[in-house]
Short mmCIF file of C-alpha atoms (C1' of nucleotides) in Angstrom, two decimals:
data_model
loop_
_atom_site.label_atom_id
_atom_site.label_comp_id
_atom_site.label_asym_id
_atom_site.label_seq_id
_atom_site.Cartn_x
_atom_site.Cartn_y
_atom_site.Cartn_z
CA UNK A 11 -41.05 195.32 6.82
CA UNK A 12 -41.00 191.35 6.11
CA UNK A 13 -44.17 189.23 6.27
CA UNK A 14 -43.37 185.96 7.48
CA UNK A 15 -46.13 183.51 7.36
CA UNK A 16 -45.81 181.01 10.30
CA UNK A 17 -47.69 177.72 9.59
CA UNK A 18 -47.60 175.69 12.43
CA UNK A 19 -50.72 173.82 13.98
CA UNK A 20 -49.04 173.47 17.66
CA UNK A 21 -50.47 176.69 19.23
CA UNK A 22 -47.68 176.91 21.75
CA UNK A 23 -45.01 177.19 19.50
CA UNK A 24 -46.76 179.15 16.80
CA UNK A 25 -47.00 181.92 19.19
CA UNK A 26 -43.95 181.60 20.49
CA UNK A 27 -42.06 181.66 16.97
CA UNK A 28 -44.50 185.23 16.13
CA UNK A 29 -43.80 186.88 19.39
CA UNK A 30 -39.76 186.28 18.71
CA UNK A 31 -40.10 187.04 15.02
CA UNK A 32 -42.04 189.90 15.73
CA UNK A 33 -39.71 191.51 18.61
CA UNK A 34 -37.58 191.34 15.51
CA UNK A 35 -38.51 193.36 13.15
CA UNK A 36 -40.21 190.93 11.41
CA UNK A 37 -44.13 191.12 10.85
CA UNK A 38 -45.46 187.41 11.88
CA UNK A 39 -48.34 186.27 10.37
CA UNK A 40 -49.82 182.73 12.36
CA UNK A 41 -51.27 179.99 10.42
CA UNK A 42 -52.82 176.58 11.99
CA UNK A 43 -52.03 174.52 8.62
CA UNK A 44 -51.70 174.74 4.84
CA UNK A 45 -54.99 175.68 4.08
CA UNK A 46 -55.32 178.29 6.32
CA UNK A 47 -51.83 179.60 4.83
CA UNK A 48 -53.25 179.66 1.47
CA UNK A 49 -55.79 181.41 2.71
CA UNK A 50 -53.24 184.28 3.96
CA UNK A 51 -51.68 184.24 1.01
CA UNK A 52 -54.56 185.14 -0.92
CA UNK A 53 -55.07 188.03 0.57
CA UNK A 54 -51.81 189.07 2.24
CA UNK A 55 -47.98 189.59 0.68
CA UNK A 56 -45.72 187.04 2.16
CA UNK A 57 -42.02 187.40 2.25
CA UNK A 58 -40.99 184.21 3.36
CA UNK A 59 -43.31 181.21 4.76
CA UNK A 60 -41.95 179.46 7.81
CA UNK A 61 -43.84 175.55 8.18
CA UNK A 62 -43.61 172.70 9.88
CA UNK A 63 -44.43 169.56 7.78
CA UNK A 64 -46.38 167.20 10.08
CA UNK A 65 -49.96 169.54 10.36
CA UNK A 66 -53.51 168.67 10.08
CA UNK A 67 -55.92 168.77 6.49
CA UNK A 68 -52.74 170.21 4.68
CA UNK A 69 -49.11 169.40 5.57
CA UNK A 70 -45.76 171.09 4.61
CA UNK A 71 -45.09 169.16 1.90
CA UNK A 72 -48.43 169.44 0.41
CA UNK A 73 -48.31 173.06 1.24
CA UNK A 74 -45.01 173.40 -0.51
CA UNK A 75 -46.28 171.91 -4.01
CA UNK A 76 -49.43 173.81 -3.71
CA UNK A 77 -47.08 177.34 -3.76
CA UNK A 78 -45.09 175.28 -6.63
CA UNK A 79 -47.60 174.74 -8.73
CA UNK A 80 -49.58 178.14 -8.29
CA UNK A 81 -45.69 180.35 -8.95
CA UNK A 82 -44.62 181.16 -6.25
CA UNK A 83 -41.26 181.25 -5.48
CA UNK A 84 -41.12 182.75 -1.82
CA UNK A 85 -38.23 180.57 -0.10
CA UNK A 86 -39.80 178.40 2.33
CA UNK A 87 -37.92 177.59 5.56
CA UNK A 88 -39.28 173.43 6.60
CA UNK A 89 -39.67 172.69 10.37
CA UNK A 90 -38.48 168.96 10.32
CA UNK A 91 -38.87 166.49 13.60
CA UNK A 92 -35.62 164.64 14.42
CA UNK A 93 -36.51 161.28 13.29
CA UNK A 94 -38.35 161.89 9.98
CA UNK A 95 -34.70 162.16 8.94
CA UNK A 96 -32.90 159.13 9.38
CA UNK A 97 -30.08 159.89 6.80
CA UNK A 98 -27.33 162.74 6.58
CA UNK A 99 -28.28 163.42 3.31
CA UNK A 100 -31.75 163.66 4.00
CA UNK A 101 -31.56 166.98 4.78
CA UNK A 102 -30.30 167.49 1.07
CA UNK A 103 -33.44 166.09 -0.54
CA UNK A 104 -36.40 167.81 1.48
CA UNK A 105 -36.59 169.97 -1.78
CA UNK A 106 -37.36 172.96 0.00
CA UNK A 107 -35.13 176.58 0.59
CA UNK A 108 -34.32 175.57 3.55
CA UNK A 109 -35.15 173.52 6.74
CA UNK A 110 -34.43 172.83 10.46
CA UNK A 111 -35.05 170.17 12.76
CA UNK A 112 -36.95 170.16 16.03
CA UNK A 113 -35.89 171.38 18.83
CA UNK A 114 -35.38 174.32 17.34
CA UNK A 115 -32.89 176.84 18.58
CA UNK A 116 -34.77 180.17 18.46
CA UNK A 117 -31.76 182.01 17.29
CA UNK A 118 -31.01 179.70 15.05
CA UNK A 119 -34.45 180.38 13.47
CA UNK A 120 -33.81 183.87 13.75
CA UNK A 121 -30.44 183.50 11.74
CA UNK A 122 -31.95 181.30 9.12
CA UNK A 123 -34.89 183.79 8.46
CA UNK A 124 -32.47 186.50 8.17
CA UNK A 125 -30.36 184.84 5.53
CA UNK A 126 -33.77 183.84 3.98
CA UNK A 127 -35.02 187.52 3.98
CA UNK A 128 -31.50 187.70 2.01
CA UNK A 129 -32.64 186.06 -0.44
CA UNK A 130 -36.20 187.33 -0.92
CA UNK A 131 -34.91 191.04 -0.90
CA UNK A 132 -32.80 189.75 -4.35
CA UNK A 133 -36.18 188.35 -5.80
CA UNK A 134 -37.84 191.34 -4.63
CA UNK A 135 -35.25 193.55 -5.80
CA UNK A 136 -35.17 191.56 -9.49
CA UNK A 137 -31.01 192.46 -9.64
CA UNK A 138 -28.37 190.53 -8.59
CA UNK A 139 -24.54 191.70 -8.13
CA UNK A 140 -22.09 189.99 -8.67
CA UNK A 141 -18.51 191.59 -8.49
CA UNK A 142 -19.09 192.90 -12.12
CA UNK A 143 -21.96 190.48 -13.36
CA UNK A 144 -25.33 192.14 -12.96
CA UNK A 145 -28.27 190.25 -13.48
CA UNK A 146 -31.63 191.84 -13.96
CA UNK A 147 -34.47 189.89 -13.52
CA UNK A 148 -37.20 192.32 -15.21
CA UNK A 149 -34.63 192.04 -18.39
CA UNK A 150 -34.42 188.59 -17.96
CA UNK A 151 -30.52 189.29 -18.95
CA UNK A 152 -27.17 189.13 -17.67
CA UNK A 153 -24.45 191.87 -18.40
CA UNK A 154 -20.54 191.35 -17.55
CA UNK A 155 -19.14 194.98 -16.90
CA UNK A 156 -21.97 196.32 -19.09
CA UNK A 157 -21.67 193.84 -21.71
CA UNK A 158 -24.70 191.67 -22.13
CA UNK A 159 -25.34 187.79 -22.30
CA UNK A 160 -28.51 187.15 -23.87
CA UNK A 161 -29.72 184.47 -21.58
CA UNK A 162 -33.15 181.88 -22.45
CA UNK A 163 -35.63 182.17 -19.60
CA UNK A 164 -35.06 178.57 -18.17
CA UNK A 165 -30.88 179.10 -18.36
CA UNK A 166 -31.98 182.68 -16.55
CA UNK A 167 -34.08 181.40 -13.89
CA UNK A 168 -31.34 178.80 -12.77
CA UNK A 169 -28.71 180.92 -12.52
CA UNK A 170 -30.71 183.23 -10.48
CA UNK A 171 -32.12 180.91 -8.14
CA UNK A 172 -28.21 178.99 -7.87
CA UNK A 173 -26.54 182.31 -7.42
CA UNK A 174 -29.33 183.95 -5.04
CA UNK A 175 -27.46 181.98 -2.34
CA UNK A 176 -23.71 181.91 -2.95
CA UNK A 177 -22.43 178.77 -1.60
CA UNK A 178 -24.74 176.58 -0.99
CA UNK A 179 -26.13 173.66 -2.22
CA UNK A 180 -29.52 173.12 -4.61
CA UNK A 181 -30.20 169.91 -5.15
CA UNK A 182 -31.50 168.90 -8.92
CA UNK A 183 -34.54 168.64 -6.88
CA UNK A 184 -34.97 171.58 -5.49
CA UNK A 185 -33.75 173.00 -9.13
CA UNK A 186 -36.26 171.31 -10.76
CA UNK A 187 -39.33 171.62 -8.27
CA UNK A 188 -38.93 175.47 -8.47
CA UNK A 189 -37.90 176.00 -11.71
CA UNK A 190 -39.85 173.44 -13.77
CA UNK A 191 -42.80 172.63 -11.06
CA UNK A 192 -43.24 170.43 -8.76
CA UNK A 193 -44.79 167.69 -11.07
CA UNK A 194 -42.96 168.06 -14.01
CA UNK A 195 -42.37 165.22 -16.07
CA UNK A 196 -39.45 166.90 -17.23
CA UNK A 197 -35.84 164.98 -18.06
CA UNK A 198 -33.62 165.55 -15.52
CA UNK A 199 -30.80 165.77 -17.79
CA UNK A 200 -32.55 169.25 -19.24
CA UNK A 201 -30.85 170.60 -15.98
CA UNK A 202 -27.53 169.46 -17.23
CA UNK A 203 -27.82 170.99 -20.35
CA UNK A 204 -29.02 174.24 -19.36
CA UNK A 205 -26.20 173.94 -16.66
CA UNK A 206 -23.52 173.16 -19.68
CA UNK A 207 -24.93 176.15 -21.54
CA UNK A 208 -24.89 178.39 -18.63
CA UNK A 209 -21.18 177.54 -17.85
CA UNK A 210 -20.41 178.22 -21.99
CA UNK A 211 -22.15 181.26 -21.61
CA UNK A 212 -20.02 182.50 -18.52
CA UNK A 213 -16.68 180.88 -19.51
CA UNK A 214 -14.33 183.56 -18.58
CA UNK A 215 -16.27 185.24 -16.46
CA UNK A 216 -14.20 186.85 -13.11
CA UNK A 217 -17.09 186.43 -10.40
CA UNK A 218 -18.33 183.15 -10.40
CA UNK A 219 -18.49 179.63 -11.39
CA UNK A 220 -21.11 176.63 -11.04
CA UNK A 221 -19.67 174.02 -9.37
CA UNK A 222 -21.20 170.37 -9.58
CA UNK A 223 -21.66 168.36 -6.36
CA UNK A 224 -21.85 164.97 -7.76
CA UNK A 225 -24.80 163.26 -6.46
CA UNK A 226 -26.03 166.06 -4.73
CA UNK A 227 -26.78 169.03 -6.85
CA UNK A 228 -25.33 172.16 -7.87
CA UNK A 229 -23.73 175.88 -6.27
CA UNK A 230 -22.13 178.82 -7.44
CA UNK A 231 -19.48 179.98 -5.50
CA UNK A 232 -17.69 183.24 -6.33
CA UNK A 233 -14.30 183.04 -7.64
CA UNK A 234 -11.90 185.39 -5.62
CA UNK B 13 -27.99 182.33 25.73
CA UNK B 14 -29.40 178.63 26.59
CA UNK B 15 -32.46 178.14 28.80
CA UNK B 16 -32.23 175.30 30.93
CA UNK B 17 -35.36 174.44 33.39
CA UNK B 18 -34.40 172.72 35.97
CA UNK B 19 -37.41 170.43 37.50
CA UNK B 20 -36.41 169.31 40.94
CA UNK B 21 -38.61 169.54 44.46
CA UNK B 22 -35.94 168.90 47.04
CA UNK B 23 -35.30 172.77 47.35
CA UNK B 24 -31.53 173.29 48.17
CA UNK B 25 -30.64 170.65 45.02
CA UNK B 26 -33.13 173.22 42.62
CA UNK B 27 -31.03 176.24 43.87
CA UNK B 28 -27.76 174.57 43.84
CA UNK B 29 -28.43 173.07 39.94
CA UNK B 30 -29.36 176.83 38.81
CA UNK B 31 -26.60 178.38 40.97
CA UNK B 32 -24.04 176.56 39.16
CA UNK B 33 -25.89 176.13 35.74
CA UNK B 34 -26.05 180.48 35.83
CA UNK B 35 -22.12 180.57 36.74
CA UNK B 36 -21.83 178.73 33.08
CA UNK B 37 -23.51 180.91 31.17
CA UNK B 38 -26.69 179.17 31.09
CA UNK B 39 -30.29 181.01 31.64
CA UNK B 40 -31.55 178.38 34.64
CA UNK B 41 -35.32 178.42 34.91
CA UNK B 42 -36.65 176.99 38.30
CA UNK B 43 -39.50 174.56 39.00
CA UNK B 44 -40.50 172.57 42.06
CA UNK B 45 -42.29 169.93 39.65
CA UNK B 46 -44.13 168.74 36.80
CA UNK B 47 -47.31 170.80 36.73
CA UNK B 48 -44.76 173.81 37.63
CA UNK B 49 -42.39 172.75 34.74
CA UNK B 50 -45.30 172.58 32.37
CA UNK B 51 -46.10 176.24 33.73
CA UNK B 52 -42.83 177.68 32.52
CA UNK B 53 -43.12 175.58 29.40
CA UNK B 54 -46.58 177.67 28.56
CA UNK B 55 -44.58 181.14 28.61
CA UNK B 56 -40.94 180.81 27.96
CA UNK B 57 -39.30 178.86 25.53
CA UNK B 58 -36.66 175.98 26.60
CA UNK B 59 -33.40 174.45 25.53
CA UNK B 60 -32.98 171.99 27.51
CA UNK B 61 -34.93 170.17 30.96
CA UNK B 62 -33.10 168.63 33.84
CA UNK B 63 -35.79 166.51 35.51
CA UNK B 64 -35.48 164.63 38.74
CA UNK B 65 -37.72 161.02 38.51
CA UNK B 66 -39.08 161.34 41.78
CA UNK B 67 -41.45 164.45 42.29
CA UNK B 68 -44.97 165.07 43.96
CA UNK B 69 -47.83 165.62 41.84
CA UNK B 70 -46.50 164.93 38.45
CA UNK B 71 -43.20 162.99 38.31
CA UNK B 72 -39.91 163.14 35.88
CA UNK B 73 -42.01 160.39 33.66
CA UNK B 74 -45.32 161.63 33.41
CA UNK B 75 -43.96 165.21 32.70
CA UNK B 76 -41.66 163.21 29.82
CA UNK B 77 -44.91 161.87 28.74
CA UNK B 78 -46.95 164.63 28.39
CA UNK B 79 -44.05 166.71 26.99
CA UNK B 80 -43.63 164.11 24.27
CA UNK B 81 -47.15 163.71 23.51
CA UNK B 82 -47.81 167.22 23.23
CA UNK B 83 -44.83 167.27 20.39
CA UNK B 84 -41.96 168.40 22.39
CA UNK B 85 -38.78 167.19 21.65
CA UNK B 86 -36.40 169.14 23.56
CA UNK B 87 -33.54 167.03 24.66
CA UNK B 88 -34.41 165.60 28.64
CA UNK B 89 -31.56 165.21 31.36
CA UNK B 90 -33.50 162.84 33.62
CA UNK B 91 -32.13 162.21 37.20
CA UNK B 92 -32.67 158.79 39.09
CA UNK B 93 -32.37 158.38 42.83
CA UNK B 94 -31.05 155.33 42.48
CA UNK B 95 -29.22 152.56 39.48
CA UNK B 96 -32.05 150.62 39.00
CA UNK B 97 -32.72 149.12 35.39
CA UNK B 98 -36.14 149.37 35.46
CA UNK B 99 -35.81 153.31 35.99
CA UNK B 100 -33.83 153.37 32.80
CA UNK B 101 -35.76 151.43 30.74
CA UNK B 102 -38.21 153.29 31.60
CA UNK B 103 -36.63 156.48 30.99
CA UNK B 104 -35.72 155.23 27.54
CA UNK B 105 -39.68 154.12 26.89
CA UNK B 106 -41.11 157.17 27.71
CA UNK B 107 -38.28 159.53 25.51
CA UNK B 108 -35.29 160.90 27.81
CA UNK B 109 -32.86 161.19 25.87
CA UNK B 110 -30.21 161.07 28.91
CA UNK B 111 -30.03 160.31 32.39
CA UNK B 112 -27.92 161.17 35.61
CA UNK B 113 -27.64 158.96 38.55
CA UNK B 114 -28.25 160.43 42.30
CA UNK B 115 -25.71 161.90 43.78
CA UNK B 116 -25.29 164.34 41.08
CA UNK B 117 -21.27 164.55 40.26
CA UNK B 118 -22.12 168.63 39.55
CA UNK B 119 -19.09 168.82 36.98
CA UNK B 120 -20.66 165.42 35.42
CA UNK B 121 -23.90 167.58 35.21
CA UNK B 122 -22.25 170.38 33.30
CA UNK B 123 -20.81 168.12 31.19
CA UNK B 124 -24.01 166.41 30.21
CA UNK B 125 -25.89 169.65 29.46
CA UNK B 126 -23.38 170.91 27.32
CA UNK B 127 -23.07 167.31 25.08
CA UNK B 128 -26.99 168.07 24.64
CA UNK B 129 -27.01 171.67 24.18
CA UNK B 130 -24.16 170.96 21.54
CA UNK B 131 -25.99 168.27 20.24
CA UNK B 132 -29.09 170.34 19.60
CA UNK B 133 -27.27 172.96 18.26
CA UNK B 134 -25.47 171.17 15.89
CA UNK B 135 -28.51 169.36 14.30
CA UNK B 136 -29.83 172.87 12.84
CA UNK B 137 -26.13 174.78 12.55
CA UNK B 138 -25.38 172.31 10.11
CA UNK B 139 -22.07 173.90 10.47
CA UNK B 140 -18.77 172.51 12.68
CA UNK B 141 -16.02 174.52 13.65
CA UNK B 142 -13.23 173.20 15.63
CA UNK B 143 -10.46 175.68 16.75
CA UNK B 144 -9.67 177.08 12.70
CA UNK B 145 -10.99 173.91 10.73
CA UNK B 146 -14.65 174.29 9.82
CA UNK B 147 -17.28 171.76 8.42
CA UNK B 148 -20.43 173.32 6.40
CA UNK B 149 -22.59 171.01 5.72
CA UNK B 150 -24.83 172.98 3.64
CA UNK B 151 -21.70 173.76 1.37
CA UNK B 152 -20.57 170.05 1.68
CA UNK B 153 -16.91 172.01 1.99
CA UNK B 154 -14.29 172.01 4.93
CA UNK B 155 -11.95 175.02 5.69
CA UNK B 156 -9.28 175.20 7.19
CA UNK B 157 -8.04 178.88 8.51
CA UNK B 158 -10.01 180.07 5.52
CA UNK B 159 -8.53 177.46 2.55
CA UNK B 160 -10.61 175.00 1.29
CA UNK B 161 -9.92 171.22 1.88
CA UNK B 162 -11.73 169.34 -0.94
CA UNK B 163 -13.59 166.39 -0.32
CA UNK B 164 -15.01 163.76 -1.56
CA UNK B 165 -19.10 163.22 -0.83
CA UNK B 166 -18.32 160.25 1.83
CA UNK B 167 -15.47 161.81 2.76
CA UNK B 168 -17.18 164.59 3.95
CA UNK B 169 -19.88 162.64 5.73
CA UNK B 170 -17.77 160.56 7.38
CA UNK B 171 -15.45 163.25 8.75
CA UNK B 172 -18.77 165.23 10.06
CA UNK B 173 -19.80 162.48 11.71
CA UNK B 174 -17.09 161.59 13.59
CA UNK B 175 -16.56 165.33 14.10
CA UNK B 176 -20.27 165.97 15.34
CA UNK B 177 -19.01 164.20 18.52
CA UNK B 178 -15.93 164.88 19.53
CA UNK B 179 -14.34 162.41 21.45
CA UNK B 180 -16.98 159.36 21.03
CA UNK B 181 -16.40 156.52 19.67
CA UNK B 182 -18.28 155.52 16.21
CA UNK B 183 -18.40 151.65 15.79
CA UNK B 184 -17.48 150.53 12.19
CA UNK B 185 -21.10 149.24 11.89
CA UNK B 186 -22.43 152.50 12.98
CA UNK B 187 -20.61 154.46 10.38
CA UNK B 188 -21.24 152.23 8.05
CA UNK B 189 -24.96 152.16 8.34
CA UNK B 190 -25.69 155.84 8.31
CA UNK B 191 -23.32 156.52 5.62
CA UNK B 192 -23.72 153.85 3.42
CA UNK B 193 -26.73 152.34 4.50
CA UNK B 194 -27.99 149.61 6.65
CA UNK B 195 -28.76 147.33 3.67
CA UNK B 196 -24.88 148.08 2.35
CA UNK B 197 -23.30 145.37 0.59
CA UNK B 198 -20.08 147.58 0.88
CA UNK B 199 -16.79 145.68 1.70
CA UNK B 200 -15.74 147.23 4.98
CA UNK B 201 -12.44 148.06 4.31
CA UNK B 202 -13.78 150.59 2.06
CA UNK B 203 -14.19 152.51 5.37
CA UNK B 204 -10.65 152.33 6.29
CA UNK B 205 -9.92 153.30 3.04
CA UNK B 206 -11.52 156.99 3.62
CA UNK B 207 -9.92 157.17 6.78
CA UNK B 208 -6.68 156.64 5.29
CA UNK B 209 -7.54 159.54 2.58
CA UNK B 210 -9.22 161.65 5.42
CA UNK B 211 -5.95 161.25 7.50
CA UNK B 212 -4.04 162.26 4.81
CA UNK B 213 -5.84 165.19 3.58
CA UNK B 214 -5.50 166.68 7.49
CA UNK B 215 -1.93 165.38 7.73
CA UNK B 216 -0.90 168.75 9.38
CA UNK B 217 -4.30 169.76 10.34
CA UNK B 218 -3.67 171.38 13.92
CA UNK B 219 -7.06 171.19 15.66
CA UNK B 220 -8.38 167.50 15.32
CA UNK B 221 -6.67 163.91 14.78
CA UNK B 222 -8.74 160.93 13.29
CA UNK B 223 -8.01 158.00 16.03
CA UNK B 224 -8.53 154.44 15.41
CA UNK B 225 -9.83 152.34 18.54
CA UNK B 226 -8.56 148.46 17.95
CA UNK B 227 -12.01 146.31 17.51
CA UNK B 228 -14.17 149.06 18.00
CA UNK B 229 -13.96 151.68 15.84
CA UNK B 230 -13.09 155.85 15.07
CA UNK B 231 -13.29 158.55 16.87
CA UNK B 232 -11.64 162.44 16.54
CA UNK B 233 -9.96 163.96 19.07
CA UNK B 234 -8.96 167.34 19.54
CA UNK B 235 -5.43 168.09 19.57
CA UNK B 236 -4.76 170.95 21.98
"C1'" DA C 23 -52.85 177.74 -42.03
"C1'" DC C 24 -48.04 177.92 -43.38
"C1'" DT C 25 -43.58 179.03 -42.33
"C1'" DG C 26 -39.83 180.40 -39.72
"C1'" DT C 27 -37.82 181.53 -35.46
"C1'" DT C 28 -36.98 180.94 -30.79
"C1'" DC C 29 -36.44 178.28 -27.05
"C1'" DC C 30 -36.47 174.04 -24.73
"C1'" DT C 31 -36.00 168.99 -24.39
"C1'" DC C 32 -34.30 164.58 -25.52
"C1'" DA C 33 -30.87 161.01 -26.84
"C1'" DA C 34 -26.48 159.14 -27.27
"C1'" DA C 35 -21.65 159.27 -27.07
"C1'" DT C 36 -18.01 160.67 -24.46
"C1'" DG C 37 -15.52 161.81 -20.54
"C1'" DG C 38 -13.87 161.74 -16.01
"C1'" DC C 39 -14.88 161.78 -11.06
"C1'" DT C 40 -15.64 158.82 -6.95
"C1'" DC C 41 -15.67 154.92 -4.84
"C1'" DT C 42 -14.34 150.39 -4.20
"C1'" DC C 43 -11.52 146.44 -4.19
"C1'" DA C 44 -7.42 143.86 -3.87
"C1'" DA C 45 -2.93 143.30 -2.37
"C1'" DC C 46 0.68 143.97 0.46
"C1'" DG C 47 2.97 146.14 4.36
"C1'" DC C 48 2.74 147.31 9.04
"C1'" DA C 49 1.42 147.63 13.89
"C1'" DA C 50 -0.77 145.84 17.91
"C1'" DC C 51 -2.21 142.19 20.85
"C1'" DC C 52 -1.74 137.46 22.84
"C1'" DG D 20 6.45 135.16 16.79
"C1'" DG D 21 2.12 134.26 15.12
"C1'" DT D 22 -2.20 136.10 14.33
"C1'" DT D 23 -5.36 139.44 13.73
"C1'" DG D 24 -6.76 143.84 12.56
"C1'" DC D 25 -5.53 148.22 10.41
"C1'" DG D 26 -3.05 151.38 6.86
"C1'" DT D 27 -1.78 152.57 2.31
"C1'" DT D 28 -1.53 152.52 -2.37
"C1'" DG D 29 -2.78 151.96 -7.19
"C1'" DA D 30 -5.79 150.78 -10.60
"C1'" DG D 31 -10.24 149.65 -12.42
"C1'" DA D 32 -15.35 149.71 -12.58
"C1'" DG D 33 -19.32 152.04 -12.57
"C1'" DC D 34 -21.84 155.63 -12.64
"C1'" DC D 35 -22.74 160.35 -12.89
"C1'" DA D 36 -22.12 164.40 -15.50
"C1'" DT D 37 -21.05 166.94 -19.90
"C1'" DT D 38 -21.57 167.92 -24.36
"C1'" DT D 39 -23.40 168.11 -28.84
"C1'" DG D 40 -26.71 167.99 -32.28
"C1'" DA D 41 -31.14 167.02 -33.66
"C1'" DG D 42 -35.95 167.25 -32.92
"C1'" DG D 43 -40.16 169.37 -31.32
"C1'" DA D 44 -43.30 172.67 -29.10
"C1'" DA D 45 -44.81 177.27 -28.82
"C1'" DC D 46 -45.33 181.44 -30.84
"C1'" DA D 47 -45.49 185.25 -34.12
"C1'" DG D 48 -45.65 187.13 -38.60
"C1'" DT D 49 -47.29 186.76 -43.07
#
DNA sequence: ACTGTTCCTCAAATGGCTCTCAACGCAACC
DNA sequence: GGTTGCGTTGAGAGCCATTTGAGGAACAGT
């Protein structure tokens, strides 16, 4: 059963997103702000953290690098109001797993936890399919129909994280926030290079590719 | 399914609104007036309110208000008796976010819910599908009947823009401030230039048509 | 501590993708 | 038919991304 941790200091709505999550399968677990979420997490397993960002004492953001910073990588699903984003590609930067903007369509939620719990299973799991490219997070290592392609940790993290979500977007932000910390002074060309190295690595590989998004980030999308 | 509460104290109206709102496939929630729609509010969660101005007790505005204050932002059909400006602009102050004028064309009605429910749902699907073309904004990548359409980054804004409403017109100056920016120093040809490769890249496209309004603007239009 | 290895980061040169502009042709309105 | 606004095209500028090699931090073994 999933632990979702619902941060949200409007009491209404808090209780209504547990009482849906929770006639689905999910296990909700209410929160009133950041702090109080940390203080769930401390002594509670959390699948996947569900949080709106304007909150009392500790908002999402705040919440967000807190996890960062500590390790933890549980995606985290951002409860946005309409006009904190003014710009299309706002939604791009938030630098978190995902996000959705108020009002929020309870099904939508629903979907968007779903494909989130998606993507927590494959942490969870540590092992990631791909057609015939396997990787296995406890090895830190990547093997093409049983061959294996000694990875470093940073290049394995990345293509992890990229290919734990086929398709879609990460932003060098969001790359870099999760995989380097929130704070990190850290070049952003590194990212380039361990992308370039990554793409070496995997030249003729069958199932996938990393595709850059100029401006925006990068994806892997499976080649068919 | 969509929830629509419909907040109206002249009795037949109430029944008629969720008569014909239920024959559409929405979920029509009754209330006789503010303190009632606040009532509903408490246990069941909303898509969308219809709200008539004029109301004993606690009227279209107030319930606006409070709604607003309390961190709502559900989209609000507002209904005036009459076309007086200083109903509007007080409808606009206090956060409707559109308005109907008395009597209620029902079809008109439909129409407006729909636009809102659509517009709602489109702010968190992220994701635009008209007739076999399909926009994913999360993958910054349009299909159409499964084959990618490449685009470039304003491209693909642009199009979703215009696409997000289908039939409205977009002024040059809007376009050009979300996409490029308000402060853009861009020449605005530019604009026309994307069209051009937008109209191009859908030359045979069978679901939607890029239309130029002389003076005004773009808008797309769905060919059927 | 010294040395070597491993892994990551930085810097600089190169490359090439996007976007923009300019110029001309065309269509629509008066 | 003139004028104004729009369409189309090609080429260039600028910037973003890629690549490579060198340097440096962290770590382990001696």
């Amino acid at each position: 059963m999933f632990n979702v941790l619902v941060v949200e200091d409007d009491k209404e709505l808090r209780e209504l997103y547990c009482t849906v999550l929770s006639e689905n399968g999910y296990n909700s677990l209410p929160a009133s702000d950041g702090e109080a979420a940390l203080e769930v997490l401390d002594h509670q397993y959390v699948d996947i953290i569900i949080c709106d960002i304007m909150m009392p004492h500790m908002d999402g953001f705040a919440l967000t690098r807190a996890l960062r910073e500590a390790g933890f990588t549980l995606p985290i699903l951002m409860i946005t109001a309409k006009d904190s984003m003014n710009d299309k590609q706002e939604g791009f930067r938030v630098g978190t797993d995902d996000y959705m903007v108020k009002p929020i369509d309870i099904r939508e939620m629903l979907w968007r936890v779903a494909a989130l719990s998606r993507r927590a299973k494959i942490i969870n799991d540590r092992r990631l399919v791909l057609g015939s490219t396997v990787l296995d997070y406890d090895c830190m290592s990547a093997t093409v129909s049983g061959i294996d392609v000694p990875l470093y940790q940073k290049e394995f993290f990345l293509l992890y994280k990229l290919a734990s979500s086929i398709g879609r977007i990460f932003t060098r932000r969001q790359i870099m926030d999760e995989i380097w910390g929130m704070d990190s002074e850290a070049d952003p060309h590194t990212l380039e290079v361990h992308v370039s190295r990554l793409r070496e690595r995997f030249r003729d590989n069958p199932d996938f590719e990393i595709v850059t998004v100029r401006g925006l980030g990068y994806k892997v999308v499976g080649k068919s």
